[in-house]
Short mmCIF file of C-alpha atoms in Angstrom, two decimals:
data_model
loop_
_atom_site.label_atom_id
_atom_site.label_comp_id
_atom_site.label_asym_id
_atom_site.label_seq_id
_atom_site.Cartn_x
_atom_site.Cartn_y
_atom_site.Cartn_z
CA ALA G 1 66.96 221.63 53.25
CA PHE G 2 69.85 224.14 55.05
CA GLN G 3 72.38 221.65 53.72
CA TRP G 4 70.28 220.55 50.57
CA ILE G 5 70.96 224.10 49.71
CA GLN G 6 74.27 225.09 51.01
CA TYR G 7 76.80 223.55 48.39
CA SER G 8 73.93 224.85 45.10
CA ILE G 9 74.23 228.42 46.38
CA LEU G 10 77.97 228.93 46.32
CA SER G 11 78.31 226.69 43.35
CA ASN G 12 80.85 228.84 41.74
CA VAL G 13 83.02 228.76 44.75
CA PHE G 14 83.22 224.82 45.37
CA ALA G 15 83.67 224.08 41.91
CA GLY G 16 86.69 225.87 42.02
CA PHE G 17 87.39 224.81 45.61
CA TYR G 18 87.52 220.93 44.31
CA GLY G 19 88.63 221.49 41.00
CA VAL G 20 85.10 219.82 39.74
CA SER G 21 82.31 220.93 37.29
CA PHE G 22 79.21 222.72 37.94
CA THR G 23 77.11 219.85 37.55
CA GLN G 24 78.84 217.89 39.40
CA ILE G 25 78.54 220.61 41.97
CA ASP G 26 74.50 220.08 40.92
CA TRP G 27 74.85 216.67 41.99
CA LEU G 28 75.51 217.61 45.39
CA SER G 29 71.69 218.81 45.34
CA MET G 30 70.33 216.07 43.13
CA VAL G 31 71.67 213.48 45.55
CA TYR G 32 68.83 214.46 48.12
CA MET G 33 66.39 213.91 44.87
CA VAL G 34 67.87 210.03 43.45
CA ALA G 35 67.74 209.41 47.27
CA TYR G 36 64.50 209.52 47.89
CA VAL G 37 62.89 207.84 45.37
CA PRO G 38 64.22 204.23 46.30
CA LEU G 39 64.09 205.46 50.17
CA ILE G 40 60.54 206.61 50.40
CA LEU G 41 58.75 202.93 50.31
CA PRO G 42 60.80 201.93 53.68
CA ALA G 43 60.31 205.27 54.83
CA THR G 44 56.55 205.93 54.89
CA TRP G 45 56.55 201.84 56.21
CA LEU G 46 58.30 202.39 59.30
CA LEU G 47 56.29 205.94 59.64
CA ASP G 48 53.11 203.34 59.69
CA ALA G 49 54.74 200.92 61.57
CA ARG G 50 56.68 202.37 64.32
CA GLY G 51 55.17 206.11 64.29
CA LEU G 52 56.41 209.28 64.43
CA ARG G 53 58.95 209.51 67.28
CA LEU G 54 61.03 206.58 65.94
CA THR G 55 60.57 208.30 62.54
CA ALA G 56 61.75 211.47 63.64
CA LEU G 57 65.08 210.46 65.53
CA LEU G 58 66.49 208.68 62.83
CA GLY G 59 66.00 211.52 60.47
CA ALA G 60 67.35 214.26 63.08
CA GLY G 61 70.15 211.38 63.87
CA LEU G 62 71.81 210.65 60.02
CA ASN G 63 71.69 214.81 59.44
CA ALA G 64 73.74 215.19 61.98
CA LEU G 65 75.56 212.37 61.02
CA GLY G 66 75.68 213.39 57.40
CA ALA G 67 77.07 216.82 59.04
CA TRP G 68 79.92 215.59 60.75
CA LEU G 69 81.68 213.71 58.10
CA LYS G 70 81.36 217.08 55.75
CA CYS G 71 84.07 218.67 58.31
CA GLY G 72 86.51 215.10 56.96
CA SER G 73 86.45 217.36 53.40
CA LEU G 74 87.49 220.52 54.00
CA ALA G 75 90.16 220.28 51.65
CA PRO G 76 90.75 220.43 47.66
CA ARG G 77 90.23 217.06 45.95
CA ARG G 78 87.72 215.97 48.77
CA TYR G 79 84.63 216.32 46.80
CA PRO G 80 83.94 212.36 46.91
CA LEU G 81 84.49 212.66 50.63
CA SER G 82 81.42 215.69 50.37
CA LEU G 83 79.10 213.71 47.85
CA ALA G 84 79.06 211.36 50.42
CA ALA G 85 78.25 212.94 53.26
CA GLN G 86 75.84 214.51 51.50
CA ALA G 87 74.30 211.82 50.47
CA VAL G 88 74.18 210.44 54.33
CA CYS G 89 71.80 214.00 54.69
CA ALA G 90 70.01 212.62 51.68
CA VAL G 91 68.41 209.51 53.31
CA ALA G 92 67.95 210.97 56.36
CA GLN G 93 65.80 213.77 54.84
CA VAL G 94 63.54 210.98 53.63
CA PHE G 95 62.42 210.04 57.45
CA ILE G 96 61.77 214.05 57.36
CA LEU G 97 59.71 215.13 54.62
CA GLY G 98 56.86 213.35 55.36
CA LEU G 99 55.86 214.56 58.69
CA PRO G 100 54.42 217.39 58.16
CA SER G 101 50.56 216.45 57.55
CA ARG G 102 51.47 213.71 59.49
CA ILE G 103 52.24 215.65 62.55
CA ALA G 104 48.80 217.50 61.44
CA SER G 105 46.85 215.38 61.40
CA VAL G 106 47.65 212.68 64.54
CA TRP G 107 47.98 216.05 66.88
CA PHE G 108 45.54 218.82 65.67
CA GLY G 109 41.47 219.21 64.96
CA PRO G 110 39.80 219.67 61.86
CA THR G 111 39.97 223.88 62.13
CA GLU G 112 43.50 223.85 62.60
CA VAL G 113 45.18 220.93 60.07
CA SER G 114 45.65 222.80 57.67
CA THR G 115 47.75 225.82 59.01
CA ALA G 116 49.75 223.09 61.34
CA CYS G 117 50.71 221.36 57.83
CA ALA G 118 51.46 225.05 56.82
CA VAL G 119 53.74 225.70 59.75
CA ALA G 120 55.55 222.29 59.52
CA VAL G 121 56.38 222.98 56.11
CA LEU G 122 57.54 226.31 57.31
CA GLY G 123 60.44 224.67 59.29
CA ASN G 124 61.85 223.39 56.15
CA GLN G 125 61.60 226.51 53.99
CA LEU G 126 63.51 227.92 56.77
CA GLY G 127 66.37 226.21 56.63
CA THR G 128 66.38 226.38 52.78
CA ALA G 129 66.18 229.68 53.60
CA ILE G 130 68.97 230.08 55.78
CA GLY G 131 70.94 228.21 52.93
CA PHE G 132 70.43 230.87 50.92
CA LEU G 133 71.42 233.30 53.20
CA LEU G 134 74.44 232.19 55.43
CA PRO G 135 76.69 230.67 53.08
CA PRO G 136 77.48 233.52 50.50
CA VAL G 137 78.53 235.26 53.87
CA LEU G 138 80.54 232.16 55.55
CA VAL G 139 81.68 231.85 52.37
CA PRO G 140 82.84 234.79 49.95
CA ASN G 141 84.62 233.57 46.99
CA THR G 142 88.54 234.04 47.54
CA PRO G 143 90.05 231.65 44.49
CA ASN G 144 93.61 233.37 45.06
CA ASP G 145 93.27 232.16 48.68
CA VAL G 146 92.18 228.39 49.13
CA ASP G 147 93.64 228.49 52.74
CA LEU G 148 91.65 231.02 53.82
CA MET G 149 88.18 229.57 51.19
CA ALA G 150 89.11 225.89 53.22
CA HIS G 151 88.71 227.62 56.47
CA ASN G 152 85.44 229.56 56.10
CA ILE G 153 84.18 226.67 54.55
CA GLY G 154 85.15 224.55 57.91
CA ILE G 155 83.10 227.55 59.94
CA MET G 156 79.87 226.51 57.81
CA PHE G 157 80.59 222.90 57.97
CA TYR G 158 81.27 222.59 61.61
CA GLY G 159 78.94 225.61 62.62
CA THR G 160 76.08 223.09 60.62
CA ALA G 161 76.89 219.87 62.30
CA ILE G 162 77.25 221.73 66.02
CA VAL G 163 73.39 222.66 65.07
CA SER G 164 71.85 219.25 63.23
CA THR G 165 73.55 217.72 67.01
CA LEU G 166 71.42 219.53 69.02
CA LEU G 167 68.13 219.36 67.18
CA PHE G 168 68.80 216.13 67.28
CA PHE G 169 69.24 215.68 71.20
CA LEU G 170 66.00 218.38 71.14
CA THR G 171 64.00 216.10 69.20
CA GLY G 172 64.61 212.78 71.77
CA VAL G 173 63.76 214.90 74.74
CA VAL G 174 60.67 217.10 73.63
CA PHE G 175 59.21 214.89 70.78
CA GLU G 176 56.05 212.92 71.72
CA GLU G 177 54.16 209.80 69.58
CA LYS G 178 50.52 210.99 69.93
CA PRO G 179 47.96 212.74 71.98
CA LYS G 180 46.08 211.60 74.91
CA TYR G 181 42.77 211.97 73.02
CA PRO G 182 42.47 212.06 69.07
CA PRO G 183 41.81 215.76 68.00
CA SER G 184 39.19 215.06 64.93
CA HIS G 185 36.76 212.73 64.37
CA SER G 186 38.80 211.20 61.83
CA GLN G 187 41.66 210.38 63.89
CA ALA G 188 39.07 209.05 65.88
CA VAL G 189 38.18 206.40 63.59
CA LEU G 190 40.87 205.42 62.46
CA GLN G 191 42.30 204.98 66.04
CA THR G 192 39.44 202.27 66.47
CA LYS G 193 40.38 199.75 64.00
CA PRO G 194 42.47 196.71 65.09
CA PRO G 195 46.25 197.41 63.75
CA GLU G 196 45.77 193.65 62.39
CA ASP G 197 43.43 196.00 59.71
CA TYR G 198 46.40 197.78 58.14
CA SER G 199 47.81 196.83 55.17
CA TYR G 200 50.50 198.88 53.86
CA LYS G 201 51.01 196.56 50.83
CA GLN G 202 47.12 197.16 50.09
CA SER G 203 47.26 201.00 50.80
CA ILE G 204 49.61 201.58 48.19
CA ILE G 205 47.70 199.85 45.63
CA ASN G 206 44.44 202.23 46.97
CA LEU G 207 46.69 205.30 46.17
CA PHE G 208 47.33 204.07 42.23
CA LYS G 209 43.79 203.06 41.98
CA ASN G 210 42.73 206.90 43.23
CA ILE G 211 42.46 208.99 39.79
CA PRO G 212 42.23 211.92 41.47
CA PHE G 213 45.56 211.43 43.31
CA ILE G 214 47.12 210.14 40.78
CA LEU G 215 46.28 213.66 38.71
CA LEU G 216 47.30 215.41 42.53
CA LEU G 217 50.80 213.61 42.22
CA ILE G 218 52.17 214.63 38.52
CA SER G 219 51.01 217.80 39.16
CA TYR G 220 52.59 218.22 42.73
CA GLY G 221 55.81 216.66 40.92
CA ILE G 222 55.83 219.28 37.90
CA MET G 223 55.47 222.36 40.54
CA THR G 224 57.73 221.03 43.15
CA GLY G 225 60.39 219.84 40.98
CA ALA G 226 60.30 223.07 39.09
CA PHE G 227 61.14 224.52 42.58
CA TYR G 228 63.79 222.04 43.15
CA SER G 229 65.60 223.16 39.37
CA VAL G 230 64.99 226.94 40.34
CA SER G 231 66.57 226.90 43.45
CA THR G 232 69.36 224.60 42.98
CA LEU G 233 70.37 226.87 39.67
CA LEU G 234 69.24 230.23 40.87
CA ASN G 235 73.06 231.20 41.52
CA GLN G 236 74.36 230.27 38.14
CA MET G 237 71.27 232.26 36.22
CA ILE G 238 72.17 234.72 38.61
CA VAL G 239 76.00 235.42 37.78
CA THR G 240 75.19 235.06 34.11
CA HIS G 241 73.68 238.07 33.84
CA TYR G 242 75.19 239.82 37.62
CA GLU G 243 78.45 238.75 38.00
CA GLY G 244 80.38 239.00 41.17
CA GLU G 245 76.89 239.10 42.61
CA GLU G 246 77.25 235.61 44.50
CA VAL G 247 75.54 237.30 47.81
CA ASN G 248 72.89 238.84 46.49
CA ALA G 249 71.64 235.49 45.01
CA GLY G 250 71.55 234.00 48.20
CA ARG G 251 69.79 237.73 49.64
CA ILE G 252 67.83 236.40 46.01
CA GLY G 253 66.73 232.84 47.28
CA LEU G 254 65.86 234.48 50.52
CA THR G 255 63.65 236.25 49.46
CA LEU G 256 61.96 233.99 47.46
CA VAL G 257 62.11 231.32 50.28
CA VAL G 258 60.99 233.64 52.93
CA ALA G 259 57.91 235.23 50.24
CA GLY G 260 57.29 230.92 50.55
CA MET G 261 56.66 231.09 54.02
CA VAL G 262 54.92 234.14 54.12
CA GLY G 263 52.54 232.33 51.23
CA SER G 264 52.37 229.39 52.98
CA ILE G 265 50.93 230.37 55.85
CA ILE G 266 48.63 232.64 54.42
CA CYS G 267 47.24 229.38 51.83
CA GLY G 268 46.84 227.31 55.29
CA LEU G 269 45.03 229.49 57.35
CA TRP G 270 42.62 230.15 54.01
CA LEU G 271 42.27 226.50 53.86
CA ASP G 272 41.20 225.97 57.28
CA TYR G 273 38.75 228.54 56.95
CA THR G 274 37.20 228.08 53.67
CA LYS G 275 37.87 223.72 52.64
CA THR G 276 38.42 225.18 49.36
CA TYR G 277 41.29 222.71 48.39
CA LYS G 278 40.95 222.41 44.44
CA GLN G 279 39.81 225.65 43.85
CA THR G 280 43.00 227.38 45.87
CA THR G 281 45.61 224.89 44.48
CA LEU G 282 44.65 225.70 40.56
CA ILE G 283 44.64 229.07 40.95
CA VAL G 284 47.92 229.05 43.33
CA TYR G 285 49.40 227.11 40.28
CA ILE G 286 48.25 230.02 37.62
CA LEU G 287 49.62 232.33 39.80
CA SER G 288 52.96 230.59 39.20
CA PHE G 289 52.63 229.93 36.30
CA ILE G 290 52.96 233.76 35.82
CA GLY G 291 55.11 234.66 38.03
CA LEU G 292 57.35 232.29 36.51
CA LEU G 293 56.86 233.77 33.08
CA VAL G 294 57.96 237.58 34.76
CA PHE G 295 60.87 235.97 36.15
CA THR G 296 62.44 234.66 33.08
CA PHE G 297 61.53 237.77 30.90
CA THR G 298 62.82 240.47 33.49
CA LEU G 299 65.37 238.27 34.84
CA ASP G 300 68.16 239.85 32.47
CA LEU G 301 66.98 244.01 32.62
CA GLY G 302 70.21 244.46 34.58
CA TYR G 303 68.12 246.17 38.00
CA LEU G 304 68.35 243.08 40.86
CA MET G 305 65.88 245.26 41.88
CA VAL G 306 63.70 244.05 39.67
CA VAL G 307 64.70 240.57 40.61
CA PHE G 308 63.90 240.51 43.81
CA VAL G 309 60.74 241.58 42.91
CA THR G 310 60.17 239.09 40.66
CA GLY G 311 61.84 236.07 42.98
CA GLY G 312 59.67 237.18 45.98
CA VAL G 313 56.33 236.82 43.98
CA LEU G 314 58.04 233.25 42.45
CA GLY G 315 58.26 232.03 45.86
CA PHE G 316 55.28 233.54 47.54
CA PHE G 317 53.23 230.97 45.20
CA MET G 318 55.46 228.44 44.34
CA THR G 319 56.19 227.35 48.01
CA GLY G 320 52.96 228.17 49.43
CA TYR G 321 51.70 225.50 46.67
CA LEU G 322 53.96 222.95 49.13
CA PRO G 323 51.18 222.65 51.97
CA LEU G 324 48.20 222.72 49.85
CA GLY G 325 49.12 219.52 47.49
CA PHE G 326 50.18 218.06 51.01
CA GLU G 327 46.88 218.59 52.45
CA PHE G 328 44.59 218.42 48.71
CA ALA G 329 46.15 214.90 48.84
CA VAL G 330 45.19 213.88 52.55
CA GLU G 331 41.55 215.34 51.36
CA ILE G 332 40.92 213.07 48.95
CA THR G 333 42.71 209.75 49.79
CA TYR G 334 41.42 209.51 53.53
CA PRO G 335 41.87 207.06 55.02
CA GLU G 336 45.03 206.03 53.49
CA SER G 337 47.90 206.88 55.55
CA GLU G 338 49.12 210.91 55.50
CA GLY G 339 52.72 209.64 55.41
CA THR G 340 52.62 206.97 52.39
CA SER G 341 50.24 209.73 50.54
CA SER G 342 53.04 212.91 50.92
CA GLY G 343 55.21 210.15 50.61
CA LEU G 344 54.48 209.68 47.25
CA LEU G 345 54.22 213.23 46.53
CA ASN G 346 57.64 213.78 47.79
CA ALA G 347 59.00 210.89 45.69
CA SER G 348 57.39 212.27 42.51
CA ALA G 349 58.75 215.97 43.30
CA GLN G 350 62.16 214.13 43.10
CA ILE G 351 62.22 212.40 40.24
CA PHE G 352 60.40 215.70 38.23
CA GLY G 353 62.98 217.62 39.97
CA ILE G 354 66.43 215.54 39.21
CA VAL G 355 65.02 215.75 35.63
CA PHE G 356 63.78 219.19 35.13
CA THR G 357 67.44 220.34 36.83
CA LEU G 358 69.76 218.34 34.55
CA VAL G 359 67.92 219.59 31.78
CA GLN G 360 67.56 223.24 32.62
CA GLY G 361 71.25 223.24 33.68
CA LYS G 362 72.13 222.21 30.43
CA LEU G 363 69.81 224.80 28.84
CA THR G 364 71.17 227.40 30.90
CA THR G 365 74.87 226.53 29.99
CA ASP G 366 74.63 225.70 26.25
CA TYR G 367 71.88 228.73 25.62
CA SER G 368 70.41 231.22 28.68
CA PRO G 369 68.85 231.01 31.95
CA ARG G 370 65.74 231.97 29.96
CA ALA G 371 65.48 228.55 27.68
CA GLY G 372 65.94 226.80 31.09
CA ASN G 373 62.81 228.83 32.40
CA ILE G 374 60.61 228.69 29.10
CA PHE G 375 61.43 225.13 29.64
CA LEU G 376 59.83 224.63 33.07
CA CYS G 377 57.07 227.23 32.09
CA ALA G 378 56.09 224.45 29.41
CA TRP G 379 55.72 221.92 32.16
CA ILE G 380 54.31 224.27 34.54
CA PHE G 381 51.13 224.93 32.35
CA VAL G 382 50.82 220.96 31.73
CA GLY G 383 50.32 220.98 35.37
CA ILE G 384 47.86 223.55 35.62
CA ILE G 385 45.76 221.48 33.14
CA LEU G 386 46.48 218.23 35.03
CA THR G 387 45.22 220.24 38.43
CA ALA G 388 41.61 221.34 36.46
CA LEU G 389 41.13 218.03 35.84
CA ILE G 390 41.28 216.38 39.80
CA LYS G 391 38.09 215.48 41.43
CA SER G 392 37.43 217.06 44.89
CA ASP G 393 36.46 214.91 47.00
CA LEU G 394 36.98 215.51 50.48
CA ARG G 395 36.41 212.63 52.17
CA ARG G 396 38.41 214.06 55.56
CA HIS G 397 36.53 216.56 55.79
CA ASN G 398 32.82 214.88 54.83
CA VAL G 399 34.03 212.72 58.07
CA ASN G 400 34.61 215.21 60.21
CA SER G 401 31.19 217.56 59.41
CA GLY G 402 29.34 214.05 59.58
CA ILE G 403 30.35 212.92 62.95
CA MET G 404 30.86 216.93 64.19
CA ASN G 405 26.88 217.46 63.92
CA LEU G 406 26.39 214.06 66.22
CA ASP G 407 29.09 216.14 69.24
CA VAL G 408 30.83 212.77 69.45
CA LYS G 409 33.74 213.45 72.09
CA ALA G 410 37.50 212.40 70.89
CA VAL G 411 38.40 209.74 73.80
CA PRO G 412 41.22 208.44 74.67
CA VAL G 413 43.56 206.42 72.61
CA ASP G 414 44.64 203.64 75.55
CA SER G 415 41.01 203.41 76.51
CA PRO G 416 39.71 200.39 76.73
CA VAL G 417 36.10 200.94 76.64
CA GLU G 418 35.58 203.78 74.86
CA PRO G 419 36.83 203.04 71.62
CA GLU G 420 34.36 200.77 70.99
CA ASN G 421 31.18 203.47 72.25
CA THR G 422 33.29 205.90 69.61
CA THR G 423 32.90 203.15 66.89
CA LEU G 424 29.49 202.84 67.42
CA LYS G 425 28.41 206.04 66.91
CA ILE G 426 30.63 207.03 63.78
CA GLN G 427 29.05 203.93 62.48
CA SER G 428 25.24 205.14 63.20
CA ALA G 429 26.92 208.81 61.53
CA LEU G 430 27.48 206.75 58.55
#
């Protein structure tokens, strides 16, 4: 997430350094969205077939590789190499974005799963927050001293590469595939099924036949795509009205994401406590729409403090929506794979993100930031209607609630005898 946003928040700096247009700099972020769409099905198949550990290692390894490749682009006119390195990082995030809901379901019980998913999503948001904060500090705009600019960019690139490499090795050391005992009855049900009974192709077909999931797929894509677009174009929006405020643009982005991290945790805790998935999702969607409207019509008032406040409110709801979508999808699609449903949600977000970024960027450049934001507001209003139409069929919650009444205990995954008994108990409960 840090590497995704590090160019966009310094769009004017990198456009001058590489001698390219703002649109070409925007593509350094949009390449993440482009790479995700064709690779999501192979990535989710790998997650289902080979498990969490291998998928996490592959994502972390490619992320480190892309970070080191960027270190070779520390000179003007090396934009193509920087784009290629960013494409490697984009492939890495395909394997990483689908992990939160899968990790939460595999490792945490029914009273913890939504909070766990929110905390896992928090990591992605933390990377985005640091990406808003550090680059403007590390790479100030020095258009009259290209050597100094290259030196500062080098500090950022080499630092990122070192941290990414350490995270790769840390993943290899501490990341385990699954716990010894299934944490919930819904996981126990899934683990008693023979692997040969699972069909990835049939799982995809089942998901696309699920009308509530299709509605969520589109509405999630609209909301998250809008967030990607706002994040990518934030620097351009701020410096249009507040010239020379690149550092504060980064701080506003940080405020947006940190507020969203708080929103994510609160929403996760609320879901674990109430299980009101649809109601919470719809309310957060409506409040995001209101937040974007307020942000849009206060952006040009000339007061940066107002932008900080409205950006924080917008981030609280827009970013807080991310784990809600993941968890709602798992509930209405159970027993299909969490990785597959969340992967499709992310693919939808990337598609909408590409379209929104291109259109909003064009409107911002040709007209004003207000025109681009109004375009997003119209689409989010459509998302509100689609969310209201989703039927709330909480399949996973219903399974957990039904079996919990019988006080069935989770058994070791590798037990040769107990899974059969668990299956009998499950069947009697159903």
